[in-house]
Each structure stands twice: as C-alpha cells, then as structure tokens.
mmCIF file of C-alpha atoms in Angstrom:
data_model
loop_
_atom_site.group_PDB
_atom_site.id
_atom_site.type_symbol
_atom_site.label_atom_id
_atom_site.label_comp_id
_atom_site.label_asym_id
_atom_site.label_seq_id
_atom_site.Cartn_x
_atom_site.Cartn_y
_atom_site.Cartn_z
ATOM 1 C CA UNK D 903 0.000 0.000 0.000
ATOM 2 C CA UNK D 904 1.147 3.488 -0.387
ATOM 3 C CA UNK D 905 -1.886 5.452 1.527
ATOM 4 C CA UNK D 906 -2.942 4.971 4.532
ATOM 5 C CA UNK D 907 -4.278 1.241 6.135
ATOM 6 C CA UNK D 908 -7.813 1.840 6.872
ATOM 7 C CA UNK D 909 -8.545 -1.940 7.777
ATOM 8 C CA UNK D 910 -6.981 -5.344 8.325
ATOM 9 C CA UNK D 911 -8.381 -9.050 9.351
ATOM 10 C CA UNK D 912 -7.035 -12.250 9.591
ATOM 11 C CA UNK D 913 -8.556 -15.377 8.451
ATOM 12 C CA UNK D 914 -7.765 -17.930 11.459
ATOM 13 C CA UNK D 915 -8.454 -21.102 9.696
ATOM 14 C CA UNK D 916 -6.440 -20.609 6.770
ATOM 15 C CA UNK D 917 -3.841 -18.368 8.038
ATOM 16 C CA UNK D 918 -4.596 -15.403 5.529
ATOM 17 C CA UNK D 919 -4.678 -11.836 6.394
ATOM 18 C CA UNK D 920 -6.597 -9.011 4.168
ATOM 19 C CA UNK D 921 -5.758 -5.475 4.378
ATOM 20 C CA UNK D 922 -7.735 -2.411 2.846
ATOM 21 C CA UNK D 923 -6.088 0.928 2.064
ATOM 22 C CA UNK D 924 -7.299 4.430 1.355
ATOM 23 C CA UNK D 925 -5.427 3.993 -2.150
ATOM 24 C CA UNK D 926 -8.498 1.653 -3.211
ATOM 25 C CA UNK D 927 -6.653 -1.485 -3.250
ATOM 26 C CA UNK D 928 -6.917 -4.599 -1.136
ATOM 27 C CA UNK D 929 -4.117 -7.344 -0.675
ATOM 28 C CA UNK D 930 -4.382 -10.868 0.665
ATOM 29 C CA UNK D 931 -1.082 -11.565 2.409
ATOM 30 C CA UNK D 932 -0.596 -15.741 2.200
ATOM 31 C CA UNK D 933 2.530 -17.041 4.552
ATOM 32 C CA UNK D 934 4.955 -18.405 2.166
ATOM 33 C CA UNK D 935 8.301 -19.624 3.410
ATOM 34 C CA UNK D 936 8.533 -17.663 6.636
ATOM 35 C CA UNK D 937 7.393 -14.587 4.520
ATOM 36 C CA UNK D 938 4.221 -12.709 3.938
ATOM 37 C CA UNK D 939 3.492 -12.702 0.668
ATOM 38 C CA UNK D 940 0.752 -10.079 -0.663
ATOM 39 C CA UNK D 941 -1.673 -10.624 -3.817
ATOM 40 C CA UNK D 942 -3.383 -7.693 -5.200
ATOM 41 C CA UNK D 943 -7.439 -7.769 -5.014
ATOM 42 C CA UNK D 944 -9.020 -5.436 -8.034
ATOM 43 C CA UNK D 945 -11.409 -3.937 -6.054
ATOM 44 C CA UNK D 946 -12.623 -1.150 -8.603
ATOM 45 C CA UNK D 947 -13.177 1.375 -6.364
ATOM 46 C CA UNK D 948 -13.081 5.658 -7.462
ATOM 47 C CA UNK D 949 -12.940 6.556 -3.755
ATOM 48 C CA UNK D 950 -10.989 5.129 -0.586
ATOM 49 C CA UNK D 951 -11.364 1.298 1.168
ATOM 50 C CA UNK D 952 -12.476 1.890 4.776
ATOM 51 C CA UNK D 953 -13.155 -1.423 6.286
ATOM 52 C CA UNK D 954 -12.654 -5.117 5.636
ATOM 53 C CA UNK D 955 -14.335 -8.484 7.546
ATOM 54 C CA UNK D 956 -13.612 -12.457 5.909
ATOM 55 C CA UNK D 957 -16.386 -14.055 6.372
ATOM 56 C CA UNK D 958 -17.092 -16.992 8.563
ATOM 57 C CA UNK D 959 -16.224 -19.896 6.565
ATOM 58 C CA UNK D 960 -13.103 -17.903 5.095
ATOM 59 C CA UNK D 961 -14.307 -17.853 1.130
ATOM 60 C CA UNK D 962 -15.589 -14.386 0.865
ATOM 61 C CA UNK D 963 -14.364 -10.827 2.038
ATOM 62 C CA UNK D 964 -16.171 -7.934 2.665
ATOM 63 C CA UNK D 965 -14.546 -4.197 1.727
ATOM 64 C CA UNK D 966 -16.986 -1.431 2.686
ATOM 65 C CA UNK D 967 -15.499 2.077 1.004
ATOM 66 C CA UNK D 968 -16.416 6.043 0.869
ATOM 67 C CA UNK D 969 -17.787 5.400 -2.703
ATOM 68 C CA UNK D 970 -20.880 4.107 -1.417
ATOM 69 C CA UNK D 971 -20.511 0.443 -2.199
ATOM 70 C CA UNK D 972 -19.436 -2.705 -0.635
ATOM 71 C CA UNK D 973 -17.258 -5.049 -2.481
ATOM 72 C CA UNK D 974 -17.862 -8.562 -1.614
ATOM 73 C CA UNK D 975 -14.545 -10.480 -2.767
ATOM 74 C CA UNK D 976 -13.880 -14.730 -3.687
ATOM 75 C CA UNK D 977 -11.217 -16.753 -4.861
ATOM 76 C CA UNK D 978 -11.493 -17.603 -8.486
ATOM 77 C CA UNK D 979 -9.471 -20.889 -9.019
ATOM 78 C CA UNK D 980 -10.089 -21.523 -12.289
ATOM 79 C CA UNK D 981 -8.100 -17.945 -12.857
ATOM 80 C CA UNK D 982 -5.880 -18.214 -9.792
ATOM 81 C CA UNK D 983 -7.248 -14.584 -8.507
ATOM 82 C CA UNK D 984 -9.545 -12.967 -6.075
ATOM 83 C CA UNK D 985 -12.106 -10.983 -8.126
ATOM 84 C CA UNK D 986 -14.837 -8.984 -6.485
ATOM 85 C CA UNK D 987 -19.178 -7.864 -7.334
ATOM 86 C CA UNK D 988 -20.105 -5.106 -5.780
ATOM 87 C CA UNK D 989 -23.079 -4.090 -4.080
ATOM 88 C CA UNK D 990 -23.799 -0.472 -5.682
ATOM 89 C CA UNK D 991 -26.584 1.922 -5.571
ATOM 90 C CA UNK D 992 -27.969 1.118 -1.598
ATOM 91 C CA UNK D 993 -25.898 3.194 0.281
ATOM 92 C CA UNK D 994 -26.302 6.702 0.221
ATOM 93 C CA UNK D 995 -22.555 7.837 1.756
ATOM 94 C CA UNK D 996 -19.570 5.969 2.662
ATOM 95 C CA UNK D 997 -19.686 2.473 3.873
ATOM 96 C CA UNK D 998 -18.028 2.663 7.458
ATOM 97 C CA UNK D 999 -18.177 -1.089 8.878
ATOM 98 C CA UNK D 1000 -19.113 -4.564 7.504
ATOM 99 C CA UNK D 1001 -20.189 -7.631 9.674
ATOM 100 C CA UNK D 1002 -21.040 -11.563 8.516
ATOM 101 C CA UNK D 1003 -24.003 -13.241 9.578
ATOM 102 C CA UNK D 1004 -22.781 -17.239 10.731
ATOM 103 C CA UNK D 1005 -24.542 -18.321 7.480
ATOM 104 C CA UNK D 1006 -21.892 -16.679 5.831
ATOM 105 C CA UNK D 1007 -24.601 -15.532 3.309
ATOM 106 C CA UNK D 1008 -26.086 -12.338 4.993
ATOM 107 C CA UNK D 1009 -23.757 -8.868 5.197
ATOM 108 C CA UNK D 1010 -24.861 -6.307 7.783
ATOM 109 C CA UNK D 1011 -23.727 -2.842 6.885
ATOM 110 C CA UNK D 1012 -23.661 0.486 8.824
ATOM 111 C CA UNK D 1013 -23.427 4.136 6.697
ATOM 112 C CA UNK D 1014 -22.354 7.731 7.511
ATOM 113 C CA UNK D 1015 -26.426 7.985 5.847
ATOM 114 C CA UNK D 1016 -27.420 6.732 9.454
ATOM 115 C CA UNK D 1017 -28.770 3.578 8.084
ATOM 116 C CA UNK D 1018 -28.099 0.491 9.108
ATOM 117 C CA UNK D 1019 -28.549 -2.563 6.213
ATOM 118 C CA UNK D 1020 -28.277 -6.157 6.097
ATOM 119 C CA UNK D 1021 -27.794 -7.517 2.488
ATOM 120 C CA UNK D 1022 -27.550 -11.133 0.927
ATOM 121 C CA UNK D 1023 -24.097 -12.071 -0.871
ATOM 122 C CA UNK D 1024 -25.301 -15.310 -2.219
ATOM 123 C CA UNK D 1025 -22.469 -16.152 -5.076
ATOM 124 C CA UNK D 1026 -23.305 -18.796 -7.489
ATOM 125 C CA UNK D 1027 -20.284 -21.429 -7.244
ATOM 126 C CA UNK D 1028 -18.973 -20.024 -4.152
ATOM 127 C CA UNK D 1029 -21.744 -20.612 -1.682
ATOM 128 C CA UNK D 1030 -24.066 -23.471 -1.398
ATOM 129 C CA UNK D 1031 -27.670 -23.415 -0.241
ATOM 130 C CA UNK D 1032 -27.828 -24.430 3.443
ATOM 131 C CA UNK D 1033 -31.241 -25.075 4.806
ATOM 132 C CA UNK D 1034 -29.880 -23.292 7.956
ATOM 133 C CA UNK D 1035 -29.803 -20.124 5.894
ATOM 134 C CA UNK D 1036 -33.356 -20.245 5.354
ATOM 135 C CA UNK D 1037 -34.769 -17.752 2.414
ATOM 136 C CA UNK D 1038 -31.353 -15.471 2.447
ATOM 137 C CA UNK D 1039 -30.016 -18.393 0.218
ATOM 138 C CA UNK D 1040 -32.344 -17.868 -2.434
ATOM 139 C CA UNK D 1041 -31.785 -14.337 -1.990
ATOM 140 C CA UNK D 1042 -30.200 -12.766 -5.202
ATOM 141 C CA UNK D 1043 -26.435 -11.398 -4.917
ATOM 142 C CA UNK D 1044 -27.154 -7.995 -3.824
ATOM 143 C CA UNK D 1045 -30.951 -7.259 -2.886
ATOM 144 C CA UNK D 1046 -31.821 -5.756 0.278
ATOM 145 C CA UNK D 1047 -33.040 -7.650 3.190
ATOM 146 C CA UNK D 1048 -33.608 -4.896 5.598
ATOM 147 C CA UNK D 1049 -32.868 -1.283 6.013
ATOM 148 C CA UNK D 1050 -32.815 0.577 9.600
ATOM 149 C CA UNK D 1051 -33.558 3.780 10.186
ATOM 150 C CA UNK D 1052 -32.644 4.242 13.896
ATOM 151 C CA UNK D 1053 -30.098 6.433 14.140
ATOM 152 C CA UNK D 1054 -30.253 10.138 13.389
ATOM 153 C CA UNK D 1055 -26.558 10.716 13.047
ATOM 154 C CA UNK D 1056 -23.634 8.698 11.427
ATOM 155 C CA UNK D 1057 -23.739 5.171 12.197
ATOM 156 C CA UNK D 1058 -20.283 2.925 12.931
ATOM 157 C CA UNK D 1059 -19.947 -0.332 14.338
ATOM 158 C CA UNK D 1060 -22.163 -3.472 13.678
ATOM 159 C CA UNK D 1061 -22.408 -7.017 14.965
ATOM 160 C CA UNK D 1062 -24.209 -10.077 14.962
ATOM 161 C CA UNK D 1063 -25.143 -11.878 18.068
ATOM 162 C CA UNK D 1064 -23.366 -16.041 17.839
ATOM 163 C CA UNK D 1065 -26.675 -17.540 16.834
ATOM 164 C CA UNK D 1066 -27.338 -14.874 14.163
ATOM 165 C CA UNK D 1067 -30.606 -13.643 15.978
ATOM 166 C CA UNK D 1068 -29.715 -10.561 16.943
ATOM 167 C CA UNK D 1069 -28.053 -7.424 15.470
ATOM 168 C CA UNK D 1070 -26.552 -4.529 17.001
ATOM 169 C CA UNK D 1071 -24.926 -1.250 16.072
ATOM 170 C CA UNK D 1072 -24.184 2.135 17.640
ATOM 171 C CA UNK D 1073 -24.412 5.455 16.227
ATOM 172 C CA UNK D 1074 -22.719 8.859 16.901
ATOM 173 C CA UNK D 1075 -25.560 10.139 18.883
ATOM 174 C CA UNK D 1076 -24.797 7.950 22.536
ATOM 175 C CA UNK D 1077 -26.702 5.633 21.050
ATOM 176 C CA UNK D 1078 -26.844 1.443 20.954
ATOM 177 C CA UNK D 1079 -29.354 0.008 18.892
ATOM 178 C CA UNK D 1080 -30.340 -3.698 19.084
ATOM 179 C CA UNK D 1081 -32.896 -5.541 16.421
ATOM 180 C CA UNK D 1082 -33.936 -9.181 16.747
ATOM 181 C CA UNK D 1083 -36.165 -11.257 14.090
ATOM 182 C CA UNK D 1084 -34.000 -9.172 11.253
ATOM 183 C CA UNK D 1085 -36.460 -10.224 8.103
ATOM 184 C CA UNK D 1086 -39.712 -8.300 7.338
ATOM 185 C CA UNK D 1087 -40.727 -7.753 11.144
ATOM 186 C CA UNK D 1088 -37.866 -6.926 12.737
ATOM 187 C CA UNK D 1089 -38.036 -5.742 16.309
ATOM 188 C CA UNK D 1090 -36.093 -3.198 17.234
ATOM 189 C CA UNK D 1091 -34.590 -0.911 20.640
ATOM 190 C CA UNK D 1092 -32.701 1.876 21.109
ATOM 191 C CA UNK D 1093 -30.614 2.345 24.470
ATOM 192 C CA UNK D 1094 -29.416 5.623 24.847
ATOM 193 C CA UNK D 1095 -26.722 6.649 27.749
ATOM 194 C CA UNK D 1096 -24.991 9.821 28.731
ATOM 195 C CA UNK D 1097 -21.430 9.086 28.080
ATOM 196 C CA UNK D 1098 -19.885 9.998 24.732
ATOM 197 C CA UNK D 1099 -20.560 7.427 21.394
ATOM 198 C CA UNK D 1100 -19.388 4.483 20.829
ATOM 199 C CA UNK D 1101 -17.661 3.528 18.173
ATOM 200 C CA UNK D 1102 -17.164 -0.802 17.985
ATOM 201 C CA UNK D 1103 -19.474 -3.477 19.334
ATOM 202 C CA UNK D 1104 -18.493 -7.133 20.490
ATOM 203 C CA UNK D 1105 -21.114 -9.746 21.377
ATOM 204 C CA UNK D 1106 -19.845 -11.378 24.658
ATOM 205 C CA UNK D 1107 -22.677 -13.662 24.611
ATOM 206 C CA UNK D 1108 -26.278 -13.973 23.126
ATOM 207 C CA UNK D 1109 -27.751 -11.508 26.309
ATOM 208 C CA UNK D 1110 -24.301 -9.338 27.063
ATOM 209 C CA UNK D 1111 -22.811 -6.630 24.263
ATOM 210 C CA UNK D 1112 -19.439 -4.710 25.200
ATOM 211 C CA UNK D 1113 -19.284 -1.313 23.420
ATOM 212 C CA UNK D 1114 -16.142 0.936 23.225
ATOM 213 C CA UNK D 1115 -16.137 4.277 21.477
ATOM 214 C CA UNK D 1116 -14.765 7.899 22.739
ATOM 215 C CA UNK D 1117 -15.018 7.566 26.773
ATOM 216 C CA UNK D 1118 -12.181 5.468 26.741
ATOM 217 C CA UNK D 1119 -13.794 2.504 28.901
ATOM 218 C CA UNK D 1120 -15.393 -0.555 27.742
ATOM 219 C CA UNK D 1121 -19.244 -0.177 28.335
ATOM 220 C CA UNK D 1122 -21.149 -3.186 29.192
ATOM 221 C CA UNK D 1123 -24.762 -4.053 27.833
ATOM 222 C CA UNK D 1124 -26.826 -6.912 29.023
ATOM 223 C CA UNK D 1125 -30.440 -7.940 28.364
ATOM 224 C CA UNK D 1126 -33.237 -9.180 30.919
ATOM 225 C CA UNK D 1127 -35.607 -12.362 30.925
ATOM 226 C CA UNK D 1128 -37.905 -9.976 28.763
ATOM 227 C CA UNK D 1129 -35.419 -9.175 26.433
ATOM 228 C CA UNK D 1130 -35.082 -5.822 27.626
ATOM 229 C CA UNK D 1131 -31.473 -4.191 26.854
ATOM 230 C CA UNK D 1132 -29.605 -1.694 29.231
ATOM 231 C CA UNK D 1133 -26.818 -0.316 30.455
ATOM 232 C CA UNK D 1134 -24.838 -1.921 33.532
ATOM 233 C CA UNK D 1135 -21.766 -1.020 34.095
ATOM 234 C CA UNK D 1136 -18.482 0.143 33.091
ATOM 235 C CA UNK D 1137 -15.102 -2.484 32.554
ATOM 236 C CA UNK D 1138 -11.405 -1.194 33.392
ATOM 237 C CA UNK D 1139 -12.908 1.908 35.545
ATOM 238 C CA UNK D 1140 -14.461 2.028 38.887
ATOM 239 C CA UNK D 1141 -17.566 3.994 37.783
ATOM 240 C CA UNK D 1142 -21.127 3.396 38.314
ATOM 241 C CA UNK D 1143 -23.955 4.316 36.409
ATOM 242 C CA UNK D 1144 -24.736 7.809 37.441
ATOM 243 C CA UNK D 1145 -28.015 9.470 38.514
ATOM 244 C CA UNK D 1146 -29.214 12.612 37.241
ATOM 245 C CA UNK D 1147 -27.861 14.655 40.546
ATOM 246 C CA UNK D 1148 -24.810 13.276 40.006
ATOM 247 C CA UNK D 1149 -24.730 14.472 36.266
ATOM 248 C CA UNK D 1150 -25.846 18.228 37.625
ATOM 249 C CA UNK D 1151 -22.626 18.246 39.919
ATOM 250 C CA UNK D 1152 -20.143 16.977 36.673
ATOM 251 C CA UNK D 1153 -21.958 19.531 34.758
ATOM 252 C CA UNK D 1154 -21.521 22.039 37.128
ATOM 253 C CA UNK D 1155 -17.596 21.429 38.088
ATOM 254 C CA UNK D 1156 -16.858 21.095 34.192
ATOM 255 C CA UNK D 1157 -18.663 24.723 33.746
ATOM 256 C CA UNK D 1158 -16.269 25.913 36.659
ATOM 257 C CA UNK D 1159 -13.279 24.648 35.271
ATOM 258 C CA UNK D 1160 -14.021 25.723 31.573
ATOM 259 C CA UNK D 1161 -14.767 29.271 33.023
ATOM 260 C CA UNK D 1162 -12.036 29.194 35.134
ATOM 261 C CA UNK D 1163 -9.652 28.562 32.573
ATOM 262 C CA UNK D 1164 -11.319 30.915 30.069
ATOM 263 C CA UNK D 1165 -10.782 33.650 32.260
ATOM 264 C CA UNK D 1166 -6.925 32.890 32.894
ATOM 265 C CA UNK D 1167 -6.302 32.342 28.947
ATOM 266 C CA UNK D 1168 -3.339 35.210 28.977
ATOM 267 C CA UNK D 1169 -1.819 32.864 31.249
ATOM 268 C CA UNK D 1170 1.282 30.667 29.820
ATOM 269 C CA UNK D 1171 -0.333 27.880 32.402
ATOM 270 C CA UNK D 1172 -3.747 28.339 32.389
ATOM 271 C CA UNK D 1173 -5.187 24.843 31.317
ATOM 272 C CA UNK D 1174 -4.712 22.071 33.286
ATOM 273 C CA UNK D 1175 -3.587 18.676 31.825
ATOM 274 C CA UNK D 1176 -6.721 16.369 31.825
ATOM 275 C CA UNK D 1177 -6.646 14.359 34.050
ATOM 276 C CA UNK D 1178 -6.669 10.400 33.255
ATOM 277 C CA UNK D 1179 -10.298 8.662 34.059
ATOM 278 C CA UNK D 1180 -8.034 5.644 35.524
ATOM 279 C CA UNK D 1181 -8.712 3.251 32.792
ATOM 280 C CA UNK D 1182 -5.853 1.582 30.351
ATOM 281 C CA UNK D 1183 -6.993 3.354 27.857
ATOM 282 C CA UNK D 1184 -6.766 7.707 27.311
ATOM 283 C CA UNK D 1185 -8.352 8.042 24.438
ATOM 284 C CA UNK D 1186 -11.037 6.777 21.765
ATOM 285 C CA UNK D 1187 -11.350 3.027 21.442
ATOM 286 C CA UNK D 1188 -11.940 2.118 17.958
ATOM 287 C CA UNK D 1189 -11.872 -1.251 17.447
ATOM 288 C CA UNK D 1190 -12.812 -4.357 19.910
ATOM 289 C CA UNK D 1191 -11.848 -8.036 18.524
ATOM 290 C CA UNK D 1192 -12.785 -11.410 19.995
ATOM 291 C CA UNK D 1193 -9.869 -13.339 21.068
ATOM 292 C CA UNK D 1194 -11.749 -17.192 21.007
ATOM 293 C CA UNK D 1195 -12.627 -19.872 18.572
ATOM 294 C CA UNK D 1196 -14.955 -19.264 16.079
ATOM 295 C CA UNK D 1197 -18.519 -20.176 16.775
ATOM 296 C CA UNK D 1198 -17.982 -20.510 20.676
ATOM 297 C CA UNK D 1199 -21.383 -19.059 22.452
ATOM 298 C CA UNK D 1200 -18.983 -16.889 24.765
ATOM 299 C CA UNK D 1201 -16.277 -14.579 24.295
ATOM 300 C CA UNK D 1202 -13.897 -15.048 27.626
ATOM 301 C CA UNK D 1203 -11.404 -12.684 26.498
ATOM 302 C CA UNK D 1204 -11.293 -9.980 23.780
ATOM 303 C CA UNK D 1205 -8.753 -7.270 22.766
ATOM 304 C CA UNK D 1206 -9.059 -3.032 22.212
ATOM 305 C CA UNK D 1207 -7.226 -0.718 20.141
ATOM 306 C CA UNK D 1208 -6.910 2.746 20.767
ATOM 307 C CA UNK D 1209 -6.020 6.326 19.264
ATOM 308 C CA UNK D 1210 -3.984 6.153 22.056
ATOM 309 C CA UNK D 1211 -0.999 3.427 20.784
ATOM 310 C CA UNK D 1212 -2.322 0.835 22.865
ATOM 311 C CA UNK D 1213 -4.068 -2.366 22.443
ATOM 312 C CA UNK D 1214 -5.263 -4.298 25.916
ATOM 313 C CA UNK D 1215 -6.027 -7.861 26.070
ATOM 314 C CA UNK D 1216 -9.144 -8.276 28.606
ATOM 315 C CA UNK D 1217 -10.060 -11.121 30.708
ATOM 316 C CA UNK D 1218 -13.238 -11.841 31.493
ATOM 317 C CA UNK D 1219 -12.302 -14.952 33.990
ATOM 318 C CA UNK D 1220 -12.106 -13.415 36.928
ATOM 319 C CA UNK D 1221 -15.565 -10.934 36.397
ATOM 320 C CA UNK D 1222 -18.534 -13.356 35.904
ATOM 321 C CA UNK D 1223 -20.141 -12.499 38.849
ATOM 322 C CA UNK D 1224 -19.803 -8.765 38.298
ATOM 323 C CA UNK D 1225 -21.333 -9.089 35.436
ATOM 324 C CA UNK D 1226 -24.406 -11.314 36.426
ATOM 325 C CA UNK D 1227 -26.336 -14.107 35.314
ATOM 326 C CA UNK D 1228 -26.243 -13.037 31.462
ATOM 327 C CA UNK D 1229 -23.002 -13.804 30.776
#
C-alpha cells in the first residue's frame, strides 16, 4: 500500500490476512516460506477502502469504502485470482463497517447515511444453499433484506449476536441500537446513555454486548428475561452508572473549570492537563476483537485498540459475577 491502512483481518483457519487501504486497493497476504506474501485484489473502487471483515467460513471478504458500495470479494481458481461484485446503488454515503451473519450468506452494513442494512451475498459457485440459511439463500447477490432507520446521526460499528438472531450497532448520537427477528418484522430498541458514542461493538454472549467508542472505557450491555437491553456497568474503571444529581454536579464542576480557565487564557499555564479517568486506555477506542474460537457461544477474552498506541487484552475470567447471570 502506499496510503494509509484503513482496515486489516485475519482469516484464522487458513492463516490469511486481508488489508484495505485508502489507495483503493486490497491485498491478501498468504505465509509463504517464513514470509508474507501479498496478492493484489481489483477492487474497482473511485474513492478510498475503509473497512474489511472475511467471512465466517473464510471464502468471501467484505470491503466497505467512501464510494458508497461494498465489495464482496472470492477466490477464483479456475483464474488463480480474487475478483470482487459489488453491491452499488444502496448506500447513500460511505460504507463505514461490515459484519457476517454465521450463514456466511447475509452482510450487515452500517453508513455515515445513518442507516443500518443487512444484504444477501449469495455467489453462485462459491456458496451453497444451506437449509440453515433459510430464504437469504435464495436471496439474489445484492438485494436488500432490511434497512434501519434508527439512528439520526452517522452510524459505525455493527455485529451479529453467535446464533445470528440478533443485530446490534451504535451510532454517533450515545446511542446502541439492538434488532432481533432481522427479516420483514424486525423488532427493534434503542438504548441511549450519557457518556460519549461508541464507536465498535463485540457480542460477549447472546444476552451481554461490550461497546467501546470515545469515553475510553469498555461499556457493558446486558439484556433481561424480557429481552429488555440496558446499560450496567463500566469495565477497566471504577464507575457506576450515574443518577441525574450526580450528572448536575459533573456539569456544574466542568462549567467551573471551563470558566475558570477561560478567564486565565493570557496565562502561559492556564489549562490544566486532563486528568486520566483511571482506565488503560486515554483516548477513543476504535476497534474491539474477539480473542476465542470461532462459533464458541462466549467470548472469555477480547482485545481493544486505541487512538492512544495501545491495544489491551481483557479477561473476562475473573468478572462473571460482576457481570451477572447473562453472561
């Protein structure tokens, strides 16, 4: 590549990693002799790749990009090359994140439009029809399965629950939103909190969601008996859930310091260094990765990447009980 690296994934199974570049090319990288060997993927793309996914069983890739279309990439044997078909004319700005449904068939997508869509990638020769995959396998490459409009504002991570049933994806207005029975009647919630958006999602298990975005600490999401979602509690920072009083005093002693501050501008050392909210990260998360085996109903540890240099490895172990009878 010679822009930037806008997205990466590794294929566990067969040892292949894809990467995705703002110079509108994609390479799969294939371990050769102790050396990583790339192959160039034609994506035919006018604007930038922003985001990449391989898809369960490993066959097909997923590049979403700013021109508005999602490039759904296979290995051609009979040519010895990856060729891609592209999924144009649905999204109405840039294509920001991509996640597989377990039947490997169904592609949920999530759009600086706000809109959230789930589309079927059914490829003739490539994929075979599953009876597990129900009606998306007679889907046609490309048609629409479902379109969300939940969000108000640009839209970022998405993910599918392990069994498939559920969907979730946040949205840059402190929003989570989680739809089950995605088909015709989908049900849907929205779960909004005060902290700043998120920006990546994780299924821990079928009732629990982890989101990480801009405040720097994992958030943790788990669902009642009814199927209810909410908020419970933070991971990496001792911080409840806070009350509406307490949100009045923050408010307040932020005012204080802002005026504070603004008043003693002339001043060579007028702002104060912010302080650290005593979690490993200090600054946005952007990405959260499962660290288990494919297919497993729960995700005991998972890693984070950060703005700030750093990627944590988190254990889950030692929390179960914290984190209640969901998990």
């Amino acid at each position: 590549h010679d822009q930037i690296v806008s997205g990466i994934d590794w294929s566990s199974t067969s040892n292949k990693i894809v990467t995705v570049s703002h110079d509108r090319n994609s390479y799969v990288w294939s371990l050769e002799g102790g050396e990583w060997v790339p192959t160039l993927v034609i994506l035919r793309l006018n604007r930038a790749a922003l985001c990449v996914q391989w898809s369960p069983k490993e066959n097909k890739f997923a590049v979403g990009s700013g021109a508005k279309t999602v490039c759904i990439c296979y290995y051609e044997q009979e040519n010895n090359w990856w060729v891609s078909k592209l999924i144009r004319k649905r999204h109405e700005s840039s294509v920001t994140s991509v996640a597989w449904h377990p039947n490997n068939i169904l592609l949920a997508t999530t759009s600086t439009d706000g809109k959230c869509r789930v589309f079927s990638t059914f490829i003739k020769g490539v994929d075979t029809k599953d009876s597990k995959a129900g009606s998306s396998a007679e889907s046609k490459f490309g048609e629409q399965i479902l379109q969300l409009d939940l969000s108000y504002s640009w839209a970022f991570g998405v993910k599918w629950s392990p069994s498939g049933n559920t969907l979730a994806y946040v949205g840059h207005s402190s929003m989570i939103y989680f739809v089950d029975d995605v088909g015709p009647s989908p049900l849907a919630q929205s779960v909004a909190f005060r902290d700043l958006p998120l920006r990546d999602v994780l299924f821990i298990s079928e009732k629990m969601v982890i989101g990480v975005g801009y405040d720097s600490n994992p958030m943790v999401f788990a669902a009642d008996d009814t199927g209810i979602w909410s908020f419970t509690r933070y991971i990496g920072e001792k911080k409840a859930a806070s009350s509406g009083s307490s949100y009045s005093s923050q408010f307040s002693e932020a005012f204080g310091k802002f005026y504070g501050q603004s008043k003693a501008a002339t001043a060579n050392d007028a702002s104060e260094s912010s302080k650290s909210r005593g979690g490993v990260h200090d600054n946005c998360i952007n990405s959260i990765v499962p660290l288990s085996k494919a297919g497993s109903p729960k995700v005991m540890r998972f890693s984070t990447s950060g703005l700030d240099g750093k990627i944590a490895i988190w254990d889950l172990e030692n929390m179960q009980e914290e984190l209640g009878h969901q998990f």
